[in-house]
Coordinates of C-alpha atoms and ligand atoms in Angstrom, one line a residue:
M1 CA 54.4 1.8 -61.0
T2 CA 53.9 -0.1 -58.0
T3 CA 56.0 0.4 -54.9
A4 CA 56.8 -1.3 -51.6
S5 CA 59.4 -1.2 -48.8
A6 CA 60.9 -3.6 -46.4
A7 CA 62.8 -2.8 -42.9
G8 CA 65.9 -3.8 -41.8
K9 CA 66.1 -6.1 -38.7
A10 CA 68.4 -6.1 -35.5
I11 CA 68.4 -9.9 -33.5
L12 CA 68.4 -8.3 -29.9
L13 CA 69.2 -12.1 -28.4
G14 CA 69.6 -15.7 -29.5
E15 CA 71.2 -14.9 -32.9
H16 CA 72.8 -18.8 -33.7
A17 CA 71.0 -20.7 -31.1
V18 CA 67.9 -20.2 -32.9
V19 CA 68.8 -22.4 -36.0
Y20 CA 69.1 -25.3 -33.2
G21 CA 65.7 -24.6 -32.1
C22 CA 66.4 -22.0 -29.2
P23 CA 64.1 -18.8 -28.8
A24 CA 65.2 -15.5 -30.3
I25 CA 64.1 -11.7 -30.1
A26 CA 64.5 -9.8 -33.4
V27 CA 63.4 -6.0 -34.0
P28 CA 62.6 -4.0 -37.4
V29 CA 64.7 -1.6 -37.7
S30 CA 62.2 0.6 -39.7
D31 CA 64.4 3.3 -40.5
V32 CA 66.4 1.9 -42.6
R33 CA 64.3 0.4 -45.6
A34 CA 64.9 -1.9 -48.8
T35 CA 62.1 -0.7 -51.8
A36 CA 60.9 -2.2 -54.9
E37 CA 59.2 -0.9 -58.2
V38 CA 57.2 -2.7 -60.2
T39 CA 56.6 -1.0 -64.1
T40 CA 54.4 -2.7 -67.0
L41 CA 56.9 -3.4 -70.1
P42 CA 55.8 -3.8 -73.2
T43 CA 54.7 -7.0 -74.3
G44 CA 58.3 -9.2 -74.9
R45 CA 60.4 -7.4 -73.3
G46 CA 60.4 -10.4 -70.9
V47 CA 61.1 -9.5 -66.6
L48 CA 63.8 -7.0 -65.7
I49 CA 65.7 -6.6 -62.4
N50 CA 67.6 -3.4 -61.7
A51 CA 69.5 -3.6 -58.8
L52 CA 70.6 -0.3 -58.2
D53 CA 73.0 -0.4 -55.4
L54 CA 74.7 -3.2 -57.1
K55 CA 74.6 -1.8 -59.6
R56 CA 73.3 -4.6 -62.1
C57 CA 70.5 -5.9 -63.9
Y58 CA 69.5 -9.3 -64.5
L59 CA 67.2 -10.9 -66.9
L60 CA 64.8 -13.4 -65.1
D61 CA 65.2 -16.6 -67.4
R62 CA 69.0 -15.9 -67.8
E63 CA 71.6 -17.5 -65.9
Y64 CA 74.3 -15.4 -64.5
K65 CA 77.3 -16.2 -62.5
D66 CA 77.0 -13.3 -60.5
D67 CA 76.2 -14.9 -56.5
A68 CA 73.0 -11.6 -56.4
A69 CA 71.3 -12.9 -59.3
R70 CA 69.9 -16.3 -58.2
P71 CA 68.0 -15.1 -54.8
L72 CA 66.6 -11.9 -57.3
Q73 CA 65.3 -14.2 -59.7
C74 CA 63.8 -16.8 -57.5
T75 CA 62.2 -14.3 -55.1
V76 CA 60.3 -13.0 -58.2
R77 CA 59.9 -16.3 -59.8
N78 CA 58.1 -17.8 -56.5
T79 CA 55.7 -14.9 -55.9
L80 CA 54.6 -14.5 -59.7
E81 CA 54.0 -18.6 -59.4
H82 CA 52.5 -17.9 -56.3
L83 CA 50.2 -15.0 -57.8
G84 CA 48.9 -17.0 -60.3
I85 CA 51.0 -14.9 -63.0
A86 CA 52.2 -17.0 -66.5
L87 CA 55.8 -16.4 -66.6
N88 CA 55.6 -16.5 -70.2
G89 CA 54.6 -13.5 -72.1
C90 CA 55.2 -11.4 -68.7
A91 CA 56.8 -8.6 -69.2
L92 CA 57.9 -6.2 -66.0
R93 CA 60.7 -4.1 -64.9
I94 CA 61.8 -4.4 -61.3
V95 CA 64.1 -2.2 -59.8
V96 CA 64.8 -2.5 -56.0
N97 CA 66.8 -0.4 -54.0
S98 CA 68.4 -0.4 -50.8
Q99 CA 69.3 1.7 -47.9
I100 CA 70.3 -1.1 -45.3
P101 CA 74.4 -2.3 -45.5
I102 CA 75.2 -5.0 -47.2
A103 CA 76.0 -8.6 -45.2
R104 CA 76.5 -6.9 -41.8
G105 CA 73.8 -8.5 -39.6
M106 CA 71.0 -6.1 -40.5
G107 CA 68.9 -8.2 -42.9
S108 CA 69.8 -6.5 -46.3
G109 CA 68.6 -9.6 -48.6
T110 CA 65.6 -9.5 -46.6
A111 CA 64.4 -6.9 -46.7
V112 CA 65.1 -6.9 -50.8
S113 CA 63.0 -9.8 -50.9
T114 CA 60.2 -8.7 -49.1
A115 CA 60.0 -5.4 -50.8
I116 CA 59.6 -7.7 -54.1
V117 CA 57.1 -9.8 -52.9
R118 CA 54.9 -7.3 -51.6
A119 CA 55.2 -4.7 -55.0
L120 CA 54.7 -7.7 -57.1
A121 CA 51.7 -8.5 -55.1
Q122 CA 50.2 -5.2 -55.0
H123 CA 50.9 -4.6 -59.1
Y124 CA 48.2 -7.4 -59.4
A125 CA 46.0 -6.1 -56.9
R126 CA 46.5 -9.2 -54.2
H127 CA 46.9 -9.1 -50.7
L128 CA 49.5 -11.2 -48.9
S129 CA 49.1 -11.9 -45.6
P130 CA 52.6 -11.3 -43.6
R131 CA 53.1 -15.1 -43.2
T132 CA 52.7 -15.7 -46.7
V133 CA 55.1 -13.3 -47.3
S134 CA 57.4 -14.4 -44.9
D135 CA 57.1 -18.1 -46.1
L136 CA 57.8 -17.0 -49.6
V137 CA 60.8 -15.1 -48.7
Y138 CA 62.2 -17.7 -46.4
R139 CA 62.9 -19.5 -50.0
T140 CA 65.2 -16.9 -51.1
E141 CA 66.9 -17.3 -47.8
V142 CA 67.3 -20.9 -47.7
I143 CA 69.7 -19.8 -51.0
L144 CA 70.9 -16.4 -49.3
H145 CA 72.0 -18.8 -45.9
G146 CA 72.0 -22.7 -46.5
T147 CA 70.1 -23.1 -42.7
P148 CA 68.5 -20.3 -41.7
S149 CA 65.9 -20.3 -38.9
G150 CA 63.4 -18.3 -40.3
I151 CA 63.7 -15.2 -38.1
D152 CA 64.6 -13.0 -40.4
N153 CA 61.9 -13.5 -42.7
A154 CA 59.5 -13.1 -40.0
V155 CA 60.7 -10.1 -38.3
V156 CA 60.9 -8.4 -41.3
A157 CA 57.4 -9.6 -43.0
F158 CA 55.8 -8.7 -39.8
E159 CA 57.4 -5.3 -38.9
E160 CA 57.1 -5.8 -35.3
P161 CA 59.6 -7.1 -32.3
I162 CA 58.9 -10.8 -32.5
Y163 CA 59.9 -14.0 -29.8
F164 CA 60.5 -16.9 -32.7
I165 CA 61.2 -20.1 -31.8
K166 CA 62.3 -22.0 -35.5
G167 CA 58.6 -23.7 -36.9
R168 CA 56.2 -21.9 -34.9
R169 CA 54.3 -19.2 -35.4
P170 CA 56.2 -16.1 -34.3
E171 CA 55.1 -14.0 -31.1
T172 CA 54.5 -10.9 -30.6
F173 CA 55.4 -10.0 -26.8
F174 CA 54.5 -7.5 -24.6
V175 CA 56.9 -4.5 -24.3
G176 CA 56.7 -2.6 -20.8
K177 CA 58.9 0.5 -21.3
P178 CA 60.3 1.8 -24.9
F179 CA 64.2 1.1 -25.2
T180 CA 66.5 2.7 -27.0
L181 CA 69.0 0.7 -29.4
V182 CA 72.3 2.3 -30.6
I183 CA 73.5 0.4 -33.8
A184 CA 77.2 1.2 -35.2
D185 CA 78.8 -0.6 -37.9
T186 CA 82.2 -2.5 -37.8
G187 CA 82.3 -1.9 -41.7
V188 CA 83.4 -5.6 -42.3
V189 CA 81.9 -7.5 -44.4
S190 CA 80.5 -11.0 -43.1
K191 CA 78.1 -13.4 -44.7
T192 CA 75.7 -15.1 -42.4
R193 CA 75.9 -18.0 -44.2
D194 CA 79.7 -18.4 -43.7
T195 CA 79.5 -17.9 -39.7
V196 CA 76.3 -20.3 -39.3
A197 CA 78.1 -23.1 -41.3
Q198 CA 81.1 -22.3 -38.8
V199 CA 79.3 -23.3 -35.8
R200 CA 77.4 -25.8 -37.4
H201 CA 81.2 -27.2 -38.0
K202 CA 81.9 -26.9 -34.7
W203 CA 79.0 -28.2 -32.8
V204 CA 79.5 -31.5 -35.2
S205 CA 82.5 -32.0 -33.6
A206 CA 81.4 -31.3 -29.6
R207 CA 77.8 -31.5 -29.4
G208 CA 77.3 -31.7 -25.4
Y209 CA 79.6 -28.4 -25.1
Y210 CA 77.4 -26.3 -28.1
N211 CA 74.5 -27.5 -26.7
A212 CA 75.3 -26.5 -23.1
L213 CA 76.4 -22.9 -24.5
F214 CA 72.9 -22.7 -26.6
D215 CA 70.8 -23.9 -23.3
E216 CA 73.0 -20.9 -21.6
I217 CA 71.6 -18.5 -24.5
T218 CA 67.8 -20.0 -24.4
A219 CA 67.9 -18.7 -20.5
A220 CA 69.0 -15.7 -21.3
V221 CA 66.8 -14.8 -24.2
E222 CA 63.8 -15.8 -21.6
E223 CA 64.9 -13.8 -18.7
A224 CA 65.5 -10.7 -21.4
K225 CA 61.9 -11.2 -22.7
R226 CA 60.8 -10.9 -18.8
A227 CA 62.8 -7.9 -18.2
I228 CA 61.7 -6.3 -21.4
A229 CA 57.9 -6.8 -20.1
S230 CA 58.4 -5.7 -16.9
G231 CA 60.5 -2.5 -18.1
D232 CA 63.5 -3.5 -16.4
L233 CA 66.2 -2.2 -18.7
P234 CA 69.1 -2.7 -16.6
Q235 CA 68.7 -6.2 -16.4
L236 CA 67.9 -6.4 -20.2
G237 CA 71.3 -5.0 -20.6
A238 CA 72.6 -7.6 -18.4
M239 CA 71.4 -10.5 -20.5
M240 CA 72.6 -8.9 -23.5
N241 CA 76.2 -8.6 -22.0
H242 CA 75.8 -12.0 -21.3
N243 CA 74.6 -13.6 -24.5
Q244 CA 77.7 -11.4 -25.8
S245 CA 80.1 -13.5 -23.6
L246 CA 78.0 -16.7 -24.9
L247 CA 78.2 -15.5 -28.3
Q248 CA 82.7 -15.3 -28.0
K249 CA 82.5 -18.6 -26.9
L250 CA 80.7 -20.0 -30.2
Q251 CA 83.5 -17.7 -31.8
V252 CA 81.5 -16.0 -33.8
S253 CA 82.4 -12.0 -32.1
S254 CA 85.4 -10.1 -33.7
T255 CA 88.2 -7.7 -32.8
E256 CA 86.5 -4.8 -34.6
L257 CA 82.8 -6.0 -32.8
E258 CA 84.7 -6.4 -29.3
R259 CA 86.0 -2.6 -29.8
L260 CA 82.3 -1.0 -30.7
I261 CA 81.1 -3.0 -27.5
K262 CA 83.6 -1.9 -24.9
A263 CA 83.5 1.3 -26.0
A264 CA 79.3 1.3 -25.7
R265 CA 79.9 -0.2 -22.6
R266 CA 82.2 2.7 -21.2
A267 CA 80.3 5.7 -22.3
G268 CA 77.7 3.7 -20.6
A269 CA 75.3 1.3 -22.2
L270 CA 73.3 -1.3 -20.3
G271 CA 74.4 -4.1 -22.6
A272 CA 76.1 -4.0 -26.0
K273 CA 76.4 -7.3 -28.1
L274 CA 77.0 -7.9 -31.8
S275 CA 73.5 -8.3 -34.1
G276 CA 73.3 -11.3 -36.7
G277 CA 76.0 -13.4 -37.6
G278 CA 78.5 -12.1 -36.5
K279 CA 82.7 -12.2 -37.1
G280 CA 81.8 -8.8 -39.1
G281 CA 79.0 -6.7 -39.1
C282 CA 76.7 -4.9 -36.7
M283 CA 77.0 -3.8 -33.0
I284 CA 73.7 -3.1 -30.7
A285 CA 74.2 -1.1 -27.2
L286 CA 70.9 -0.7 -25.0
V287 CA 71.3 3.2 -24.3
Ligands
LIG301 C1 71.1 -14.1 -38.4 O1 70.2 -12.8 -38.5 C2 70.8 -14.9 -37.8 C3 71.0 -16.2 -37.3 O2 70.8 -17.0 -36.6 C4 70.7 -17.0 -38.6 C5 69.1 -17.7 -38.5 O3 68.7 -17.4 -37.6 O4 69.4 -17.8 -39.4 C6 72.8 -16.2 -37.6

């Protein structure tokens, strides 16, 4: 049996604008993880994917109506193909499990795909670079999210804080002083695919207005990167707050998120904002 895992993630600043070519900063959340276990089965049994947290079992070569099957099947198929393993005659059990809350902006789907890619590569004694893992997972992200920027697969595959611009190699950056984040879950399920589509719909109808918001988000991300490098945490918090006000203008916040953000700021957080797609999911606070 071969086991591998992958971390969750949080977008520190720049979500949504990153889909339009603007920069964003993301950090891995290594305390919550998805795992994948691969076992060889007797010949003829086919490839079985057992998603424990969903309480579902899928065969690789069967079609299912359920939304969760396709991303799992695609990840397995693309990875086996990349490793040069013939699907015909392949007999495996892949058990996946995740501690990361689903559809809350913390990258649960990305982490599950990344754990599967890593576990399959290890099972066949192959080393895949973080770049290759990220590229393989991106192909599943397209199914999960429609038009992903690629930031989620990059931060989870590299498992390092990254400064990211779509289509470019992710950059790591200097952190002048360690900082602590509190992550709070609204408990509201929100699919990134839906919020990204809503923003696109608005952008199509008023490009000038939305591009100006994206430019302001870019300036906040750049200033936050400088603040992280110089260890200026109050300035980082201020940029997170500013980013949140711009996300409100993009209409991706929600009553539940605003309530958590207000509570965090009232309790002394230097900055607080939604993280990920928004309209539910998680809030992050710099404490
Ligand atoms: C999701 O974690 C971040 C978004 O910007 C979508 C993306 O970048 O693909 C909302």
